[in-house]
Amino acid sequence: MHLDDATLIAWCDRRLTPARSVRVSRHVERCARCRTAADRINRDFRDVLESPPSPPLPDLDEGLAAVLWAAREWQAASRPRAALERRVTADLETYLGAEVAAMVAERAAERGGGLIATARCLLSACLGQDACRALLESSGAGQETGWEAARP
Amino acid sequence: MVDAVGKSVSPPGGLECEVGLLYRMHAQGLYRYAGLLNPDGGAAQDALQEAFLRYCKARSQGRTITNPKAWLFRVLRNLSLDAVKASGARPEVALDRVPERCARGADPESAYHRAELLAQARAALAPRELECIRLRAEGMPYEEIAEVLEISIGTVSALVTRAHKKLQGVLASEGRTAHFRLMPQGSPYAP
């Protein structure tokens, strides 16, 4: 009796129940043909992945250094922005209520558009452009919203 | 590390150590996987860097990532597929690059033939089947493969089995066809 390929794959990939796995292991230990079959399965998988061969990553150290550098840049750039966003959120809470502030924050997180841009978009629709601009400018976020560029 | 109050604090540069360790452990495998999804080597490297940068951002914003390896592979996959979609390229390996290296066995004819068959087998595999066996070769258990591909464990198992069946179907002709290839054209013994 020999094992079929599906069983051998499941055995290689540790998908069998412990009891079954022990039985299969015992069989494979004794049976040269099933041992060869299991080796062939893994060899075929490996060879098909390497046909064509996958090139190695050019430079590991350089790549890591680039990631860490980009992360530091991002952290430095996001620090003042994070402070500004906290200030805008606090002002929204004060003037429009915690519910509105939370709604703006949630929407910004979901859409990924940035808190201030989201606030600008939502609030100009319900408060009108002028009131919205005045509010954001008083929080120090006038330039962040693009009002400056929009002025004639 | 734990401070006097018992609150957990990360050591200075803790995130960089963490990312450095993950990079050394998984960058090579991630790059191989990205190469499978997007044959453009430059794009694969970009996707790799971006996945790690996103990891840094998520961690420095205080997010907990329970399985960093699966997280990185999943993010890399989505980035690569987006890049392929944006460039309009096909996420399949070009067949003209195929049997360039085939050192297995002493007989160059049969080694060449095996490489040719492997290329055929590879072309016969569906992208997800190929992804499954790539991730399997990176030492991932089915639970992690399922997490990366966002499918069920049962589907992973079915994909691996089906990939193997297809592979067997193509490679079964290995010895036989190699023999036919050695015969001159127009031989009365040719099939």
Short mmCIF file of C-alpha atoms in Angstrom, two decimals:
data_model
loop_
_atom_site.label_atom_id
_atom_site.label_comp_id
_atom_site.label_asym_id
_atom_site.label_seq_id
_atom_site.Cartn_x
_atom_site.Cartn_y
_atom_site.Cartn_z
CA MET A 1 0.00 0.00 0.00
CA HIS A 2 1.36 3.41 -0.95
CA LEU A 3 0.18 6.86 0.01
CA ASP A 4 -1.43 9.16 -2.55
CA ASP A 5 0.06 12.57 -3.38
CA ALA A 6 -2.70 14.55 -1.64
CA THR A 7 -1.92 12.73 1.63
CA LEU A 8 1.81 13.29 1.18
CA ILE A 9 1.29 17.02 0.57
CA ALA A 10 -0.92 17.26 3.65
CA TRP A 11 1.75 15.39 5.61
CA CYS A 12 4.57 17.68 4.38
CA ASP A 13 2.49 20.75 5.21
CA ARG A 14 1.43 19.46 8.66
CA ARG A 15 -2.24 19.42 7.79
CA LEU A 16 -2.98 15.93 9.15
CA THR A 17 -4.43 15.16 12.57
CA PRO A 18 -1.73 14.14 15.07
CA ALA A 19 -2.78 10.48 14.99
CA ARG A 20 -2.82 10.31 11.20
CA SER A 21 0.45 12.22 10.98
CA VAL A 22 2.18 9.64 13.20
CA ARG A 23 0.85 6.79 11.04
CA VAL A 24 1.99 8.48 7.82
CA SER A 25 5.43 9.28 9.31
CA ARG A 26 5.87 5.65 10.28
CA HIS A 27 4.94 4.51 6.80
CA VAL A 28 7.23 7.02 5.05
CA GLU A 29 10.12 5.97 7.27
CA ARG A 30 9.82 2.39 6.04
CA CYS A 31 8.68 2.94 2.45
CA ALA A 32 11.34 4.19 0.03
CA ARG A 33 8.83 4.77 -2.74
CA CYS A 34 6.66 7.14 -0.67
CA ARG A 35 9.76 8.90 0.64
CA THR A 36 10.88 9.52 -2.94
CA ALA A 37 7.37 10.69 -3.88
CA ALA A 38 7.34 13.24 -1.02
CA ASP A 39 10.78 14.52 -2.03
CA ARG A 40 9.65 14.79 -5.65
CA ILE A 41 6.59 16.86 -4.71
CA ASN A 42 8.75 19.42 -2.91
CA ARG A 43 11.40 19.37 -5.63
CA ASP A 44 8.79 19.99 -8.34
CA PHE A 45 7.26 22.89 -6.40
CA ARG A 46 10.68 24.42 -5.83
CA ASP A 47 11.79 23.98 -9.43
CA VAL A 48 8.64 25.46 -10.93
CA LEU A 49 9.09 28.54 -8.76
CA GLU A 50 12.70 28.87 -9.92
CA SER A 51 11.84 28.61 -13.60
CA PRO A 52 12.88 31.29 -14.44
CA PRO A 53 15.11 31.77 -11.36
CA SER A 54 14.12 34.66 -9.09
CA PRO A 55 16.91 37.23 -8.82
CA PRO A 56 18.17 38.06 -5.31
CA LEU A 57 17.43 41.42 -3.74
CA PRO A 58 20.19 43.83 -4.92
CA ASP A 59 21.29 45.32 -1.59
CA LEU A 60 19.77 44.47 1.77
CA ASP A 61 21.64 47.06 3.87
CA GLU A 62 20.98 49.85 1.43
CA GLY A 63 17.27 48.96 1.26
CA LEU A 64 16.91 48.90 5.03
CA ALA A 65 18.75 52.20 5.39
CA ALA A 66 16.40 53.76 2.82
CA VAL A 67 13.30 52.54 4.69
CA LEU A 68 14.55 53.85 8.04
CA TRP A 69 15.52 57.17 6.51
CA ALA A 70 12.07 57.56 4.87
CA ALA A 71 10.40 56.64 8.18
CA ARG A 72 12.42 59.29 10.06
CA GLU A 73 11.56 61.90 7.41
CA TRP A 74 7.89 60.99 7.69
CA GLN A 75 7.95 61.20 11.49
CA ALA A 76 9.65 64.59 11.43
CA ALA A 77 7.18 65.90 8.85
CA SER A 78 4.13 64.53 10.62
CA ARG A 79 5.01 65.90 14.06
CA PRO A 80 3.99 69.57 13.46
CA ARG A 81 1.09 68.36 11.36
CA ALA A 82 -0.12 66.09 14.15
CA ALA A 83 -0.04 69.06 16.56
CA LEU A 84 -2.01 71.17 14.11
CA GLU A 85 -4.56 68.41 13.64
CA ARG A 86 -5.00 68.09 17.41
CA ARG A 87 -5.60 71.86 17.61
CA VAL A 88 -8.22 71.74 14.83
CA THR A 89 -9.97 68.83 16.54
CA ALA A 90 -10.00 70.70 19.86
CA ASP A 91 -11.48 73.80 18.17
CA LEU A 92 -14.11 71.74 16.42
CA GLU A 93 -15.07 70.27 19.79
CA THR A 94 -15.29 73.71 21.37
CA TYR A 95 -17.27 75.44 18.63
CA LEU A 96 -19.27 72.66 17.02
CA GLY A 97 -19.40 69.91 19.65
CA ALA A 98 -17.65 66.61 20.25
CA GLU A 99 -19.95 64.75 17.89
CA VAL A 100 -18.93 66.82 14.88
CA ALA A 101 -15.24 66.56 15.79
CA ALA A 102 -15.51 62.78 16.09
CA MET A 103 -17.35 62.52 12.80
CA VAL A 104 -14.64 64.50 11.00
CA ALA A 105 -11.87 62.39 12.58
CA GLU A 106 -13.56 59.11 11.71
CA ARG A 107 -14.17 60.11 8.13
CA ALA A 108 -10.59 61.31 7.72
CA ALA A 109 -9.26 57.97 9.02
CA GLU A 110 -11.48 55.95 6.72
CA ARG A 111 -10.88 57.94 3.56
CA GLY A 112 -7.24 58.73 4.28
CA GLY A 113 -7.62 62.27 2.97
CA GLY A 114 -6.12 64.05 6.00
CA LEU A 115 -8.04 65.59 8.89
CA ILE A 116 -7.88 69.23 7.85
CA ALA A 117 -8.85 68.64 4.23
CA THR A 118 -11.75 66.50 5.41
CA ALA A 119 -12.88 69.17 7.87
CA ARG A 120 -12.74 71.77 5.14
CA CYS A 121 -14.74 69.63 2.75
CA LEU A 122 -17.44 68.68 5.26
CA LEU A 123 -17.79 72.01 7.04
CA SER A 124 -17.92 74.26 3.99
CA ALA A 125 -20.90 72.22 2.83
CA CYS A 126 -22.89 72.77 6.04
CA LEU A 127 -21.54 76.07 7.45
CA GLY A 128 -20.76 77.86 4.21
CA GLN A 129 -17.28 78.66 2.88
CA ASP A 130 -16.72 81.87 4.83
CA ALA A 131 -17.59 80.48 8.25
CA CYS A 132 -15.54 77.37 7.60
CA ARG A 133 -12.54 79.43 6.48
CA ALA A 134 -12.79 81.68 9.54
CA LEU A 135 -12.91 78.67 11.85
CA LEU A 136 -9.90 76.91 10.32
CA GLU A 137 -7.89 80.13 10.09
CA SER A 138 -8.50 80.80 13.78
CA SER A 139 -7.04 77.33 14.52
CA GLY A 140 -3.94 78.27 12.51
CA ALA A 141 -4.84 75.88 9.72
CA GLY A 142 -5.68 78.50 7.08
CA GLN A 143 -2.77 77.62 4.83
CA GLU A 144 -3.19 73.90 5.27
CA THR A 145 -6.65 73.97 3.76
CA GLY A 146 -5.65 75.55 0.49
CA TRP A 147 -7.62 78.77 1.08
CA GLU A 148 -4.48 80.76 0.35
CA ALA A 149 -4.08 79.23 -3.10
CA ALA A 150 -7.78 79.61 -3.87
CA ARG A 151 -7.73 83.39 -3.30
CA PRO A 152 -7.76 85.45 -6.46
CA MET B 1 11.02 47.14 28.85
CA VAL B 2 8.93 48.22 31.86
CA ASP B 3 9.28 51.53 33.74
CA ALA B 4 8.90 52.17 37.49
CA VAL B 5 5.11 52.51 37.28
CA GLY B 6 4.87 49.19 35.46
CA LYS B 7 3.75 50.77 32.18
CA SER B 8 5.29 49.26 29.10
CA VAL B 9 7.63 51.65 27.30
CA SER B 10 9.52 51.02 24.09
CA PRO B 11 13.30 51.41 24.28
CA PRO B 12 14.87 54.29 22.34
CA GLY B 13 15.17 53.27 18.70
CA GLY B 14 12.97 50.26 19.48
CA LEU B 15 10.96 50.62 16.32
CA GLU B 16 14.10 50.80 14.18
CA CYS B 17 15.44 47.63 15.78
CA GLU B 18 12.13 45.91 15.19
CA VAL B 19 11.99 47.01 11.55
CA GLY B 20 15.66 46.11 11.00
CA LEU B 21 15.05 42.60 12.29
CA LEU B 22 11.93 42.16 10.16
CA TYR B 23 13.74 43.49 7.11
CA ARG B 24 16.63 41.06 7.51
CA MET B 25 14.26 38.16 8.08
CA HIS B 26 11.69 38.79 5.37
CA ALA B 27 12.94 41.25 2.72
CA GLN B 28 14.37 38.52 0.50
CA GLY B 29 11.18 36.45 0.60
CA LEU B 30 8.98 39.50 0.12
CA TYR B 31 11.07 40.49 -2.90
CA ARG B 32 10.68 37.03 -4.41
CA TYR B 33 6.92 37.26 -3.85
CA ALA B 34 6.73 40.76 -5.33
CA GLY B 35 8.66 39.51 -8.37
CA LEU B 36 5.97 36.90 -8.88
CA LEU B 37 3.19 39.48 -8.77
CA ASN B 38 4.99 42.08 -10.86
CA PRO B 39 7.83 40.93 -13.12
CA ASP B 40 9.27 44.47 -13.23
CA GLY B 41 12.22 44.26 -10.80
CA GLY B 42 12.24 47.99 -10.07
CA ALA B 43 8.55 47.96 -9.22
CA ALA B 44 9.07 44.93 -6.96
CA GLN B 45 11.73 46.81 -5.03
CA ASP B 46 9.52 49.90 -4.74
CA ALA B 47 6.65 47.80 -3.41
CA LEU B 48 8.97 46.19 -0.86
CA GLN B 49 10.20 49.57 0.41
CA GLU B 50 6.69 50.99 0.55
CA ALA B 51 5.38 47.98 2.51
CA PHE B 52 8.08 48.47 5.16
CA LEU B 53 7.47 52.21 5.28
CA ARG B 54 3.77 51.57 5.88
CA TYR B 55 4.73 49.18 8.64
CA CYS B 56 6.85 51.92 10.27
CA LYS B 57 4.00 54.42 9.99
CA ALA B 58 1.41 52.05 11.43
CA ARG B 59 3.66 51.09 14.35
CA SER B 60 4.69 54.64 15.14
CA GLN B 61 1.02 55.60 15.26
CA GLY B 62 0.66 52.99 17.98
CA ARG B 63 -1.03 50.23 16.02
CA THR B 64 -0.45 46.67 17.18
CA ILE B 65 0.33 44.19 14.43
CA THR B 66 -0.05 40.66 15.73
CA ASN B 67 1.57 38.87 12.78
CA PRO B 68 4.09 41.22 11.11
CA LYS B 69 5.14 38.67 8.48
CA ALA B 70 1.61 38.04 7.20
CA TRP B 71 0.85 41.79 7.44
CA LEU B 72 3.88 42.69 5.32
CA PHE B 73 3.11 40.05 2.69
CA ARG B 74 -0.53 41.17 2.49
CA VAL B 75 0.33 44.86 2.16
CA LEU B 76 3.01 44.06 -0.42
CA ARG B 77 0.49 41.99 -2.39
CA ASN B 78 -2.06 44.80 -2.51
CA LEU B 79 0.61 47.35 -3.47
CA SER B 80 1.95 45.10 -6.25
CA LEU B 81 -1.47 44.31 -7.67
CA ASP B 82 -2.37 48.01 -7.64
CA ALA B 83 0.88 48.86 -9.46
CA VAL B 84 0.23 46.17 -12.08
CA LYS B 85 -3.32 47.44 -12.57
CA ALA B 86 -2.09 51.03 -12.91
CA SER B 87 0.60 50.17 -15.45
CA GLY B 88 -1.71 47.95 -17.48
CA ALA B 89 0.96 45.22 -17.56
CA ARG B 90 0.09 41.55 -17.24
CA PRO B 91 1.15 39.93 -13.96
CA GLU B 92 2.62 36.89 -15.68
CA VAL B 93 6.19 35.96 -16.25
CA ALA B 94 7.39 36.45 -19.81
CA LEU B 95 7.84 33.07 -21.44
CA ASP B 96 10.77 34.11 -23.62
CA ARG B 97 13.02 34.36 -20.53
CA VAL B 98 12.47 30.77 -19.65
CA PRO B 99 15.09 28.03 -19.90
CA GLU B 100 18.21 30.08 -19.28
CA ARG B 101 19.59 28.16 -16.30
CA CYS B 102 19.14 24.43 -15.91
CA ALA B 103 22.07 22.82 -14.10
CA ARG B 104 20.17 19.79 -12.85
CA GLY B 105 21.54 16.45 -14.08
CA ALA B 106 24.58 15.72 -16.20
CA ASP B 107 22.67 15.40 -19.45
CA PRO B 108 22.20 18.89 -20.91
CA GLU B 109 19.44 17.70 -23.25
CA SER B 110 17.20 16.35 -20.47
CA ALA B 111 18.05 19.29 -18.19
CA TYR B 112 16.98 21.66 -20.93
CA HIS B 113 13.88 19.61 -21.47
CA ARG B 114 12.99 19.70 -17.77
CA ALA B 115 13.41 23.48 -17.72
CA GLU B 116 11.13 23.73 -20.72
CA LEU B 117 8.49 21.54 -19.08
CA LEU B 118 8.73 23.53 -15.84
CA ALA B 119 8.10 26.70 -17.80
CA GLN B 120 5.08 25.05 -19.39
CA ALA B 121 3.87 23.88 -15.98
CA ARG B 122 4.30 27.36 -14.59
CA ALA B 123 2.29 28.82 -17.43
CA ALA B 124 -0.46 26.29 -16.71
CA LEU B 125 -0.78 27.41 -13.07
CA ALA B 126 -3.35 30.05 -12.14
CA PRO B 127 -1.84 33.15 -10.49
CA ARG B 128 -3.30 32.25 -7.10
CA GLU B 129 -1.96 28.68 -7.30
CA LEU B 130 1.49 30.06 -8.03
CA GLU B 131 1.15 32.51 -5.14
CA CYS B 132 0.20 29.70 -2.78
CA ILE B 133 3.23 27.60 -3.60
CA ARG B 134 5.50 30.66 -3.42
CA LEU B 135 4.23 31.51 0.07
CA ARG B 136 4.46 27.84 1.04
CA ALA B 137 8.10 27.86 -0.10
CA GLU B 138 8.64 30.91 2.15
CA GLY B 139 7.80 28.64 5.07
CA MET B 140 4.29 29.89 5.72
CA PRO B 141 1.70 27.60 7.29
CA TYR B 142 -1.70 27.53 5.55
CA GLU B 143 -3.17 29.85 8.22
CA GLU B 144 -0.74 32.59 7.22
CA ILE B 145 -1.14 32.02 3.48
CA ALA B 146 -4.90 32.36 3.98
CA GLU B 147 -4.36 35.63 5.84
CA VAL B 148 -2.14 37.05 3.08
CA LEU B 149 -4.44 36.10 0.21
CA GLU B 150 -7.59 36.86 2.24
CA ILE B 151 -9.11 33.46 1.49
CA SER B 152 -10.07 30.46 3.66
CA ILE B 153 -7.63 27.76 4.80
CA GLY B 154 -9.66 25.19 2.87
CA THR B 155 -9.15 27.18 -0.33
CA VAL B 156 -5.39 27.33 0.29
CA SER B 157 -5.32 23.58 0.65
CA ALA B 158 -7.36 23.15 -2.56
CA LEU B 159 -5.09 25.53 -4.49
CA VAL B 160 -1.91 23.71 -3.41
CA THR B 161 -3.38 20.32 -4.34
CA ARG B 162 -4.61 21.59 -7.69
CA ALA B 163 -1.23 23.20 -8.44
CA HIS B 164 0.46 19.88 -7.76
CA LYS B 165 -1.97 17.99 -10.04
CA LYS B 166 -1.31 20.40 -12.91
CA LEU B 167 2.41 20.12 -12.31
CA GLN B 168 2.22 16.34 -12.39
CA GLY B 169 0.18 16.46 -15.59
CA VAL B 170 2.87 18.42 -17.41
CA LEU B 171 5.94 16.78 -15.85
CA ALA B 172 4.61 13.24 -16.38
CA SER B 173 5.82 13.41 -19.97
CA GLU B 174 9.37 14.23 -18.81
CA GLY B 175 11.31 11.01 -19.62
CA ARG B 176 9.23 9.99 -22.61
CA THR B 177 9.26 13.25 -24.55
CA ALA B 178 12.97 13.76 -23.91
CA HIS B 179 13.54 10.53 -25.79
CA PHE B 180 11.45 11.62 -28.78
CA ARG B 181 13.30 14.89 -28.97
CA LEU B 182 16.57 13.06 -29.62
CA MET B 183 15.22 11.44 -32.76
CA PRO B 184 15.81 13.10 -36.11
CA GLN B 185 12.90 14.90 -37.69
CA GLY B 186 10.73 12.73 -39.89
CA SER B 187 11.80 9.52 -38.12
CA PRO B 188 9.32 6.70 -38.71
CA TYR B 189 9.35 6.07 -34.92
CA ALA B 190 8.28 9.60 -34.03
CA PRO B 191 4.74 9.85 -32.60
#
